[in-house]
Tab-separated table of C-alpha atoms and ligand atoms in Angstrom:
chain	number	residue	atom	x	y	z
A	26	MET	CA	60.030	-83.257	-63.534
A	27	ARG	CA	57.772	-80.263	-62.908
A	28	GLY	CA	58.303	-77.911	-59.986
A	29	LEU	CA	56.760	-74.739	-58.626
A	30	MET	CA	59.464	-72.174	-59.257
A	31	LYS	CA	60.446	-68.612	-58.530
A	32	LEU	CA	61.626	-67.830	-62.056
A	33	ALA	CA	63.009	-64.298	-61.721
A	34	ALA	CA	63.663	-61.577	-59.137
A	35	GLY	CA	60.902	-59.086	-58.308
A	36	PRO	CA	57.313	-59.563	-57.129
A	37	GLY	CA	55.512	-62.505	-58.754
A	38	HIS	CA	57.346	-64.657	-61.339
A	39	VAL	CA	56.090	-67.854	-59.649
A	40	GLU	CA	55.001	-70.630	-62.030
A	41	VAL	CA	55.146	-74.374	-62.514
A	42	GLY	CA	58.137	-75.111	-64.748
A	43	GLU	CA	60.225	-78.001	-66.010
A	44	VAL	CA	63.479	-78.909	-64.200
A	45	PRO	CA	65.779	-81.927	-64.528
A	46	THR	CA	65.078	-84.650	-61.951
A	47	PRO	CA	68.014	-84.275	-59.546
A	48	VAL	CA	70.671	-86.941	-59.048
A	49	PRO	CA	72.167	-87.395	-55.557
A	50	GLY	CA	75.923	-86.888	-55.286
A	51	PRO	CA	78.224	-88.465	-52.683
A	52	GLY	CA	76.669	-88.216	-49.215
A	53	GLU	CA	73.370	-87.021	-50.663
A	54	VAL	CA	69.942	-88.663	-50.964
A	55	LEU	CA	67.035	-88.387	-53.376
A	56	VAL	CA	63.726	-87.870	-51.565
A	57	GLU	CA	60.366	-88.581	-53.195
A	58	VAL	CA	58.179	-85.794	-51.839
A	59	GLN	CA	55.013	-86.818	-49.995
A	60	ALA	CA	54.119	-83.346	-48.734
A	61	THR	CA	55.666	-79.883	-48.740
A	62	GLY	CA	53.998	-77.233	-46.616
A	63	ILE	CA	53.113	-73.759	-47.838
A	64	CYS	CA	54.541	-71.218	-45.418
A	65	GLY	CA	54.451	-67.462	-44.972
A	66	THR	CA	58.030	-67.468	-46.238
A	67	ASP	CA	56.837	-68.815	-49.600
A	68	LEU	CA	54.391	-65.913	-49.850
A	69	HIS	CA	57.221	-63.512	-48.954
A	70	ILE	CA	59.357	-65.111	-51.700
A	71	GLU	CA	56.511	-64.679	-54.178
A	72	ASP	CA	56.264	-61.010	-53.134
A	73	ASP	CA	60.074	-60.575	-53.251
A	74	GLU	CA	60.153	-59.821	-49.515
A	75	PHE	CA	62.468	-62.740	-48.658
A	76	PRO	CA	65.811	-63.455	-50.376
A	77	SER	CA	65.873	-66.100	-53.084
A	78	ARG	CA	68.118	-67.059	-55.971
A	79	PRO	CA	65.896	-67.673	-59.009
A	80	PRO	CA	65.295	-69.740	-60.992
A	81	VAL	CA	64.664	-72.085	-58.067
A	82	VAL	CA	62.067	-74.672	-57.049
A	83	MET	CA	60.359	-73.316	-53.931
A	84	GLY	CA	59.253	-75.246	-50.819
A	85	HIS	CA	61.232	-75.938	-47.641
A	86	GLU	CA	58.817	-77.797	-45.330
A	87	VAL	CA	59.370	-81.214	-46.843
A	88	SER	CA	58.561	-84.774	-45.861
A	89	GLY	CA	58.947	-87.812	-48.030
A	90	LEU	CA	60.591	-91.131	-48.722
A	91	VAL	CA	64.288	-91.663	-49.444
A	92	VAL	CA	64.274	-93.501	-52.801
A	93	ALA	CA	67.930	-93.306	-53.910
A	94	ALA	CA	71.304	-92.329	-52.520
A	95	GLY	CA	74.735	-91.227	-53.667
A	96	ALA	CA	77.970	-92.893	-52.566
A	97	GLY	CA	78.121	-93.532	-48.829
A	98	ALA	CA	74.437	-92.858	-48.146
A	99	ASP	CA	72.822	-96.168	-49.199
A	100	GLN	CA	71.746	-96.982	-45.654
A	101	HIS	CA	69.141	-94.202	-45.765
A	102	VAL	CA	67.101	-95.621	-48.656
A	103	GLY	CA	63.587	-96.481	-47.492
A	104	ARG	CA	63.488	-94.029	-44.599
A	105	ARG	CA	60.409	-91.820	-44.172
A	106	VAL	CA	61.856	-88.452	-43.339
A	107	ALA	CA	61.455	-84.745	-42.749
A	108	LEU	CA	64.263	-82.482	-43.960
A	109	GLU	CA	66.558	-79.936	-42.414
A	110	THR	CA	66.569	-77.133	-44.943
A	111	TYR	CA	70.273	-76.274	-45.299
A	112	PHE	CA	71.758	-77.603	-48.505
A	113	PHE	CA	75.077	-75.866	-47.859
A	114	THR	CA	76.701	-74.239	-44.841
A	115	CYS	CA	80.385	-73.349	-44.583
A	116	GLU	CA	81.175	-75.291	-41.355
A	117	VAL	CA	84.056	-72.905	-40.556
A	118	CYS	CA	82.324	-69.667	-39.420
A	119	ASP	CA	81.603	-69.039	-35.723
A	120	ALA	CA	77.910	-69.784	-36.227
A	121	CYS	CA	78.522	-73.154	-37.885
A	122	ARG	CA	81.150	-74.103	-35.328
A	123	SER	CA	78.772	-73.354	-32.467
A	124	GLY	CA	75.939	-75.438	-33.914
A	125	ARG	CA	74.004	-72.479	-35.287
A	126	ARG	CA	74.144	-73.247	-38.998
A	127	ASN	CA	70.954	-71.199	-39.401
A	128	LEU	CA	73.105	-68.083	-38.943
A	129	CYS	CA	75.875	-69.056	-41.381
A	130	PRO	CA	76.477	-66.201	-43.837
A	131	GLU	CA	77.144	-68.753	-46.588
A	132	ARG	CA	73.961	-70.716	-45.908
A	133	ARG	CA	72.057	-71.869	-48.968
A	134	SER	CA	68.684	-73.437	-48.185
A	135	ILE	CA	66.289	-75.533	-50.209
A	136	GLY	CA	63.267	-73.661	-51.504
A	137	SER	CA	65.003	-70.291	-51.775
A	138	HIS	CA	68.592	-70.768	-52.972
A	139	VAL	CA	68.646	-74.444	-53.996
A	140	ASN	CA	65.798	-76.440	-55.564
A	141	GLY	CA	63.260	-77.393	-52.882
A	142	GLY	CA	60.208	-79.521	-52.253
A	143	PHE	CA	57.439	-78.198	-54.507
A	144	ALA	CA	58.376	-80.936	-56.996
A	145	SER	CA	58.191	-84.723	-57.152
A	146	HIS	CA	61.786	-85.120	-55.932
A	147	VAL	CA	64.430	-83.166	-54.028
A	148	VAL	CA	68.099	-83.881	-53.220
A	149	VAL	CA	69.599	-83.051	-49.811
A	150	PRO	CA	72.689	-84.071	-47.819
A	151	ALA	CA	71.988	-87.245	-45.811
A	152	ARG	CA	72.774	-85.377	-42.584
A	153	ASN	CA	69.571	-83.357	-43.165
A	154	LEU	CA	67.330	-86.396	-42.630
A	155	HIS	CA	65.098	-86.831	-39.585
A	156	ASP	CA	62.739	-89.760	-39.110
A	157	VAL	CA	59.016	-89.028	-39.096
A	158	ALA	CA	57.262	-90.718	-36.166
A	159	ALA	CA	54.921	-93.581	-37.091
A	160	THR	CA	52.075	-91.696	-35.369
A	161	VAL	CA	52.353	-88.755	-37.796
A	162	GLY	CA	50.187	-88.915	-40.923
A	163	GLU	CA	51.542	-88.915	-44.463
A	164	HIS	CA	51.018	-85.213	-45.127
A	165	ALA	CA	51.510	-83.912	-41.569
A	166	GLY	CA	55.214	-84.848	-41.742
A	167	ALA	CA	55.707	-81.508	-43.505
A	168	LEU	CA	54.996	-79.811	-40.157
A	169	TYR	CA	58.240	-81.021	-38.558
A	170	GLU	CA	60.166	-78.158	-40.139
A	171	PRO	CA	58.029	-75.353	-38.636
A	172	LEU	CA	58.100	-77.265	-35.342
A	173	ALA	CA	61.911	-77.314	-35.459
A	174	CYS	CA	61.854	-73.553	-36.084
A	175	ALA	CA	59.538	-73.003	-33.101
A	176	ALA	CA	61.792	-75.208	-30.965
A	177	ASN	CA	64.797	-73.116	-32.007
A	178	ALA	CA	63.056	-69.969	-30.774
A	179	LEU	CA	61.525	-71.471	-27.631
A	180	CYS	CA	63.580	-74.395	-26.300
A	181	ASP	CA	67.274	-73.487	-25.930
A	182	PRO	CA	67.034	-72.199	-23.274
A	183	PRO	CA	63.341	-72.820	-22.534
A	184	VAL	CA	61.436	-69.536	-22.492
A	185	ALA	CA	58.691	-70.713	-20.091
A	186	SER	CA	58.575	-72.581	-16.786
A	187	PRO	CA	55.730	-74.248	-14.877
A	188	GLY	CA	53.351	-71.598	-13.558
A	189	ASP	CA	54.119	-69.069	-16.262
A	190	ARG	CA	51.248	-67.479	-18.136
A	191	ALA	CA	52.063	-67.363	-21.825
A	192	LEU	CA	50.412	-65.541	-24.709
A	193	VAL	CA	50.848	-66.415	-28.374
A	194	VAL	CA	49.687	-63.791	-30.876
A	195	GLY	CA	48.693	-65.193	-34.270
A	196	PRO	CA	47.043	-68.655	-34.368
A	197	GLY	CA	48.441	-69.889	-37.693
A	198	ALA	CA	50.561	-73.027	-37.882
A	199	MET	CA	53.502	-71.399	-36.065
A	200	GLY	CA	51.201	-70.070	-33.340
A	201	LEU	CA	49.444	-73.402	-32.834
A	202	ILE	CA	52.803	-75.173	-32.702
A	203	SER	CA	54.377	-72.587	-30.385
A	204	GLY	CA	51.394	-72.777	-28.033
A	205	GLN	CA	51.861	-76.526	-27.731
A	206	VAL	CA	55.615	-76.152	-27.121
A	207	LEU	CA	55.028	-73.562	-24.375
A	208	ARG	CA	52.472	-75.857	-22.767
A	209	ALA	CA	55.049	-78.665	-22.820
A	210	GLN	CA	57.289	-76.305	-20.812
A	211	GLY	CA	54.571	-76.007	-18.185
A	212	ALA	CA	53.003	-72.682	-19.110
A	213	ALA	CA	49.280	-71.889	-19.151
A	214	VAL	CA	48.868	-70.805	-22.774
A	215	THR	CA	46.445	-68.371	-24.414
A	216	LEU	CA	46.329	-67.838	-28.186
A	217	SER	CA	44.963	-64.592	-29.547
A	218	GLY	CA	43.579	-63.989	-33.024
A	219	THR	CA	41.168	-61.903	-35.026
A	220	PRO	CA	37.584	-62.810	-36.040
A	221	ARG	CA	38.885	-64.245	-39.346
A	222	ASP	CA	40.872	-66.754	-37.223
A	223	ALA	CA	37.673	-68.222	-35.722
A	224	ALA	CA	38.305	-71.747	-37.065
A	225	ARG	CA	41.959	-71.658	-35.985
A	226	LEU	CA	41.000	-70.553	-32.475
A	227	GLU	CA	38.472	-73.381	-32.333
A	228	LEU	CA	41.272	-75.778	-33.248
A	229	ALA	CA	43.433	-74.260	-30.511
A	230	ARG	CA	40.693	-74.991	-27.986
A	231	ALA	CA	40.402	-78.556	-29.318
A	232	LEU	CA	44.137	-78.883	-28.647
A	233	GLY	CA	43.482	-77.765	-25.068
A	234	LEU	CA	44.849	-74.225	-25.379
A	235	GLY	CA	43.098	-71.073	-24.170
A	236	THR	CA	41.981	-68.464	-26.706
A	237	VAL	CA	40.994	-64.806	-26.822
A	238	LEU	CA	39.974	-62.419	-29.609
A	239	ALA	CA	42.512	-59.640	-30.152
A	240	ALA	CA	39.789	-57.048	-29.487
A	241	ASP	CA	39.274	-58.553	-26.010
A	242	LEU	CA	42.967	-59.063	-25.229
A	243	ALA	CA	43.442	-55.982	-23.051
A	244	ALA	CA	40.735	-57.218	-20.684
A	245	ALA	CA	42.229	-60.741	-20.626
A	246	ILE	CA	45.753	-59.747	-19.578
A	247	PRO	CA	46.419	-61.372	-16.203
A	248	GLY	CA	47.498	-59.130	-13.308
A	249	GLU	CA	50.621	-57.293	-14.383
A	250	GLY	CA	50.885	-58.993	-17.742
A	251	PHE	CA	51.852	-62.281	-19.352
A	252	ASP	CA	55.190	-63.718	-18.243
A	253	VAL	CA	56.009	-64.881	-21.752
A	254	VAL	CA	54.630	-63.493	-25.014
A	255	VAL	CA	55.383	-64.899	-28.450
A	256	ASP	CA	54.488	-63.063	-31.643
A	257	CYS	CA	53.673	-65.379	-34.531
A	258	SER	CA	51.717	-62.781	-36.496
A	259	GLY	CA	54.553	-60.780	-38.028
A	260	ALA	CA	52.067	-57.898	-38.314
A	261	ALA	CA	52.469	-54.477	-36.688
A	262	PRO	CA	49.142	-54.490	-34.780
A	263	GLY	CA	49.833	-58.006	-33.438
A	264	ILE	CA	53.388	-57.153	-32.393
A	265	ASP	CA	52.226	-53.932	-30.723
A	266	ALA	CA	49.562	-55.815	-28.765
A	267	ALA	CA	52.075	-58.518	-27.873
A	268	LEU	CA	54.636	-56.048	-26.492
A	269	ARG	CA	51.921	-54.295	-24.459
A	270	ALA	CA	50.672	-57.594	-23.020
A	271	THR	CA	54.117	-58.584	-21.685
A	272	ARG	CA	54.610	-57.916	-17.980
A	273	LYS	CA	57.444	-55.660	-16.830
A	274	GLY	CA	60.642	-57.727	-16.890
A	275	GLY	CA	58.839	-60.396	-18.901
A	276	HIS	CA	60.082	-62.353	-21.902
A	277	TYR	CA	59.044	-61.384	-25.432
A	278	VAL	CA	59.855	-63.675	-28.376
A	279	GLN	CA	59.638	-62.586	-32.022
A	280	ILE	CA	58.942	-65.451	-34.423
A	281	GLY	CA	56.684	-63.806	-37.026
A	282	ILE	CA	58.393	-62.154	-40.004
A	283	ALA	CA	56.985	-58.839	-41.226
A	284	GLY	CA	58.853	-58.895	-44.533
A	285	LYS	CA	59.196	-55.095	-44.502
A	286	PRO	CA	60.003	-52.295	-42.044
A	287	ILE	CA	57.132	-51.563	-39.658
A	288	THR	CA	56.526	-48.880	-37.017
A	289	LEU	CA	56.536	-49.887	-33.339
A	290	ASP	CA	56.827	-48.152	-29.955
A	291	ILE	CA	60.305	-49.471	-29.166
A	292	ASP	CA	60.287	-47.700	-25.772
A	293	LEU	CA	57.970	-50.437	-24.521
A	294	ILE	CA	61.024	-52.703	-24.448
A	295	THR	CA	63.167	-50.244	-22.476
A	296	LEU	CA	60.547	-48.872	-20.092
A	297	HIS	CA	59.336	-52.375	-19.239
A	298	GLU	CA	62.827	-53.924	-19.273
A	299	LEU	CA	61.614	-56.701	-21.535
A	300	VAL	CA	63.886	-59.608	-22.371
A	301	VAL	CA	63.597	-59.909	-26.149
A	302	THR	CA	64.726	-62.987	-28.027
A	303	SER	CA	63.932	-64.536	-31.368
A	304	GLY	CA	64.496	-67.546	-33.502
A	305	PHE	CA	65.105	-67.851	-37.221
A	306	ALA	CA	64.870	-71.212	-38.964
A	307	SER	CA	66.201	-74.315	-37.189
A	308	THR	CA	69.330	-75.965	-35.855
A	309	PRO	CA	70.288	-79.644	-35.561
A	310	ARG	CA	69.548	-79.337	-31.837
A	311	SER	CA	66.091	-77.869	-32.432
A	312	TRP	CA	65.292	-80.817	-34.718
A	313	ARG	CA	66.120	-83.132	-31.825
A	314	ARG	CA	63.681	-81.138	-29.672
A	315	ALA	CA	61.045	-81.367	-32.418
A	316	GLU	CA	61.329	-85.147	-32.635
A	317	ALA	CA	61.119	-85.502	-28.852
A	318	LEU	CA	58.101	-83.189	-28.616
A	319	VAL	CA	56.208	-85.311	-31.167
A	320	GLU	CA	57.300	-88.675	-29.769
A	321	GLY	CA	56.396	-87.592	-26.243
A	322	GLY	CA	52.912	-86.599	-27.374
A	323	HIS	CA	53.470	-82.954	-26.340
A	324	VAL	CA	52.925	-81.583	-29.830
A	325	ARG	CA	50.301	-82.889	-32.241
A	326	LEU	CA	50.933	-82.102	-35.887
A	327	ASP	CA	48.100	-83.940	-37.658
A	328	PRO	CA	45.280	-81.636	-36.482
A	329	LEU	CA	47.135	-78.716	-38.108
A	330	LEU	CA	46.981	-80.237	-41.585
A	331	THR	CA	44.139	-78.647	-43.568
A	332	GLN	CA	44.400	-80.066	-47.077
A	333	ALA	CA	46.828	-81.470	-49.659
A	334	PHE	CA	46.857	-80.025	-53.198
A	335	PRO	CA	48.434	-81.142	-56.474
A	336	LEU	CA	51.122	-78.851	-57.893
A	337	ALA	CA	48.646	-77.803	-60.581
A	338	SER	CA	46.440	-76.203	-57.893
A	339	TRP	CA	49.261	-74.230	-56.267
A	340	ARG	CA	47.614	-70.864	-56.964
A	341	GLU	CA	44.484	-71.812	-55.016
A	342	ALA	CA	46.612	-73.195	-52.164
A	343	PHE	CA	48.787	-70.057	-52.010
A	344	ASP	CA	45.737	-67.768	-52.123
A	345	ARG	CA	44.038	-69.693	-49.326
A	346	THR	CA	47.237	-69.516	-47.242
A	347	ARG	CA	47.375	-65.779	-47.905
A	348	ALA	CA	43.748	-65.453	-46.781
A	349	ALA	CA	44.523	-67.414	-43.573
A	350	ASP	CA	41.933	-69.960	-44.748
A	351	GLY	CA	42.898	-73.136	-42.872
A	352	VAL	CA	46.118	-73.818	-40.953
A	353	LYS	CA	48.689	-75.794	-42.984
A	354	LEU	CA	48.072	-76.440	-46.651
A	355	VAL	CA	50.549	-78.743	-48.385
A	356	ILE	CA	51.478	-79.688	-51.942
A	357	ASP	CA	51.627	-83.427	-52.679
A	358	PRO	CA	53.092	-83.727	-56.204
A	359	ARG	CA	51.935	-87.359	-56.418
A	360	LEU	CA	48.384	-85.988	-56.716
A	361	ASP	CA	49.260	-84.510	-60.138
A	362	ALA	CA	49.994	-87.958	-61.540
A	363	ALA	CA	46.810	-89.316	-59.990
A	364	ALA	CA	44.638	-86.604	-61.589
A	365	PRO	CA	42.863	-87.530	-64.855
B	8	ZN	ZN1	58.419	-72.308	-43.335
B	9	ZN	ZN1	79.107	-71.114	-41.626
């Protein structure tokens, strides 16, 4: 089969290449990919700003159909699923034993260390499977994984309560998901973005969230500041604005990844006694939250899907993601076979 691969260390070295179609071992399943989302992490992997173990098929936001299984996993064949991303965790370190496999030092994830979802098929352990709700469209299933990551950062414990005023900086997929999660917790949510985010901010309003342009943010800060502020921009100006918009004693959550050291006024945290938390990747518990948020109608994934591309058009899809053109662009490898 063909897959979009990181072929060697260093910036670039991303190309479509040939890899053997994987065979599921005991306890593993073979998933036919319906959609794999392109994420900021993939761009960081292309730029060599996020660890990977090439040569490897990229793509970690996967949804698809279980089409075959190894010994002991037959019962999963036919399920329409989204995938937890950990191919291997040690299960003996403190993190694994406390349900935080995302922090396991031995963790090897699909799309960076083990072949992932930018290919027609991917193999994962059966325990990684989560059912996609019938209400979620074929390609939008790829958005469960970023939702599980947002839930990891925002839900255990919940960062907002009814009556809180929450600000999300950066209205990409993670921002639009995080805004919906905060609203589910009872907060009044405002998303901020730049003029190039105009279409994304319009989508936020269609989802019932408030919006503000970053240039107007200072004037829009309520009273003494937002109770909860979540950065989904991963960019120094966004993070700086986010820290400044948090009220004294308020809660600041870092979700965006900068991919390199950046300069910030760290005294804002001390002088304002901010509570700072974060979330990286997902946990089995955050997947449970994700499923409940979709099934309860609190989070809508389908409006965030912009377009599906064949593998052959990956460069255009990556470039558009880099240019913040659209919200979530996905690769559907079945489109390559359908092309003339
Ligand atoms: Zn991702
Ligand atoms: Zn471990």
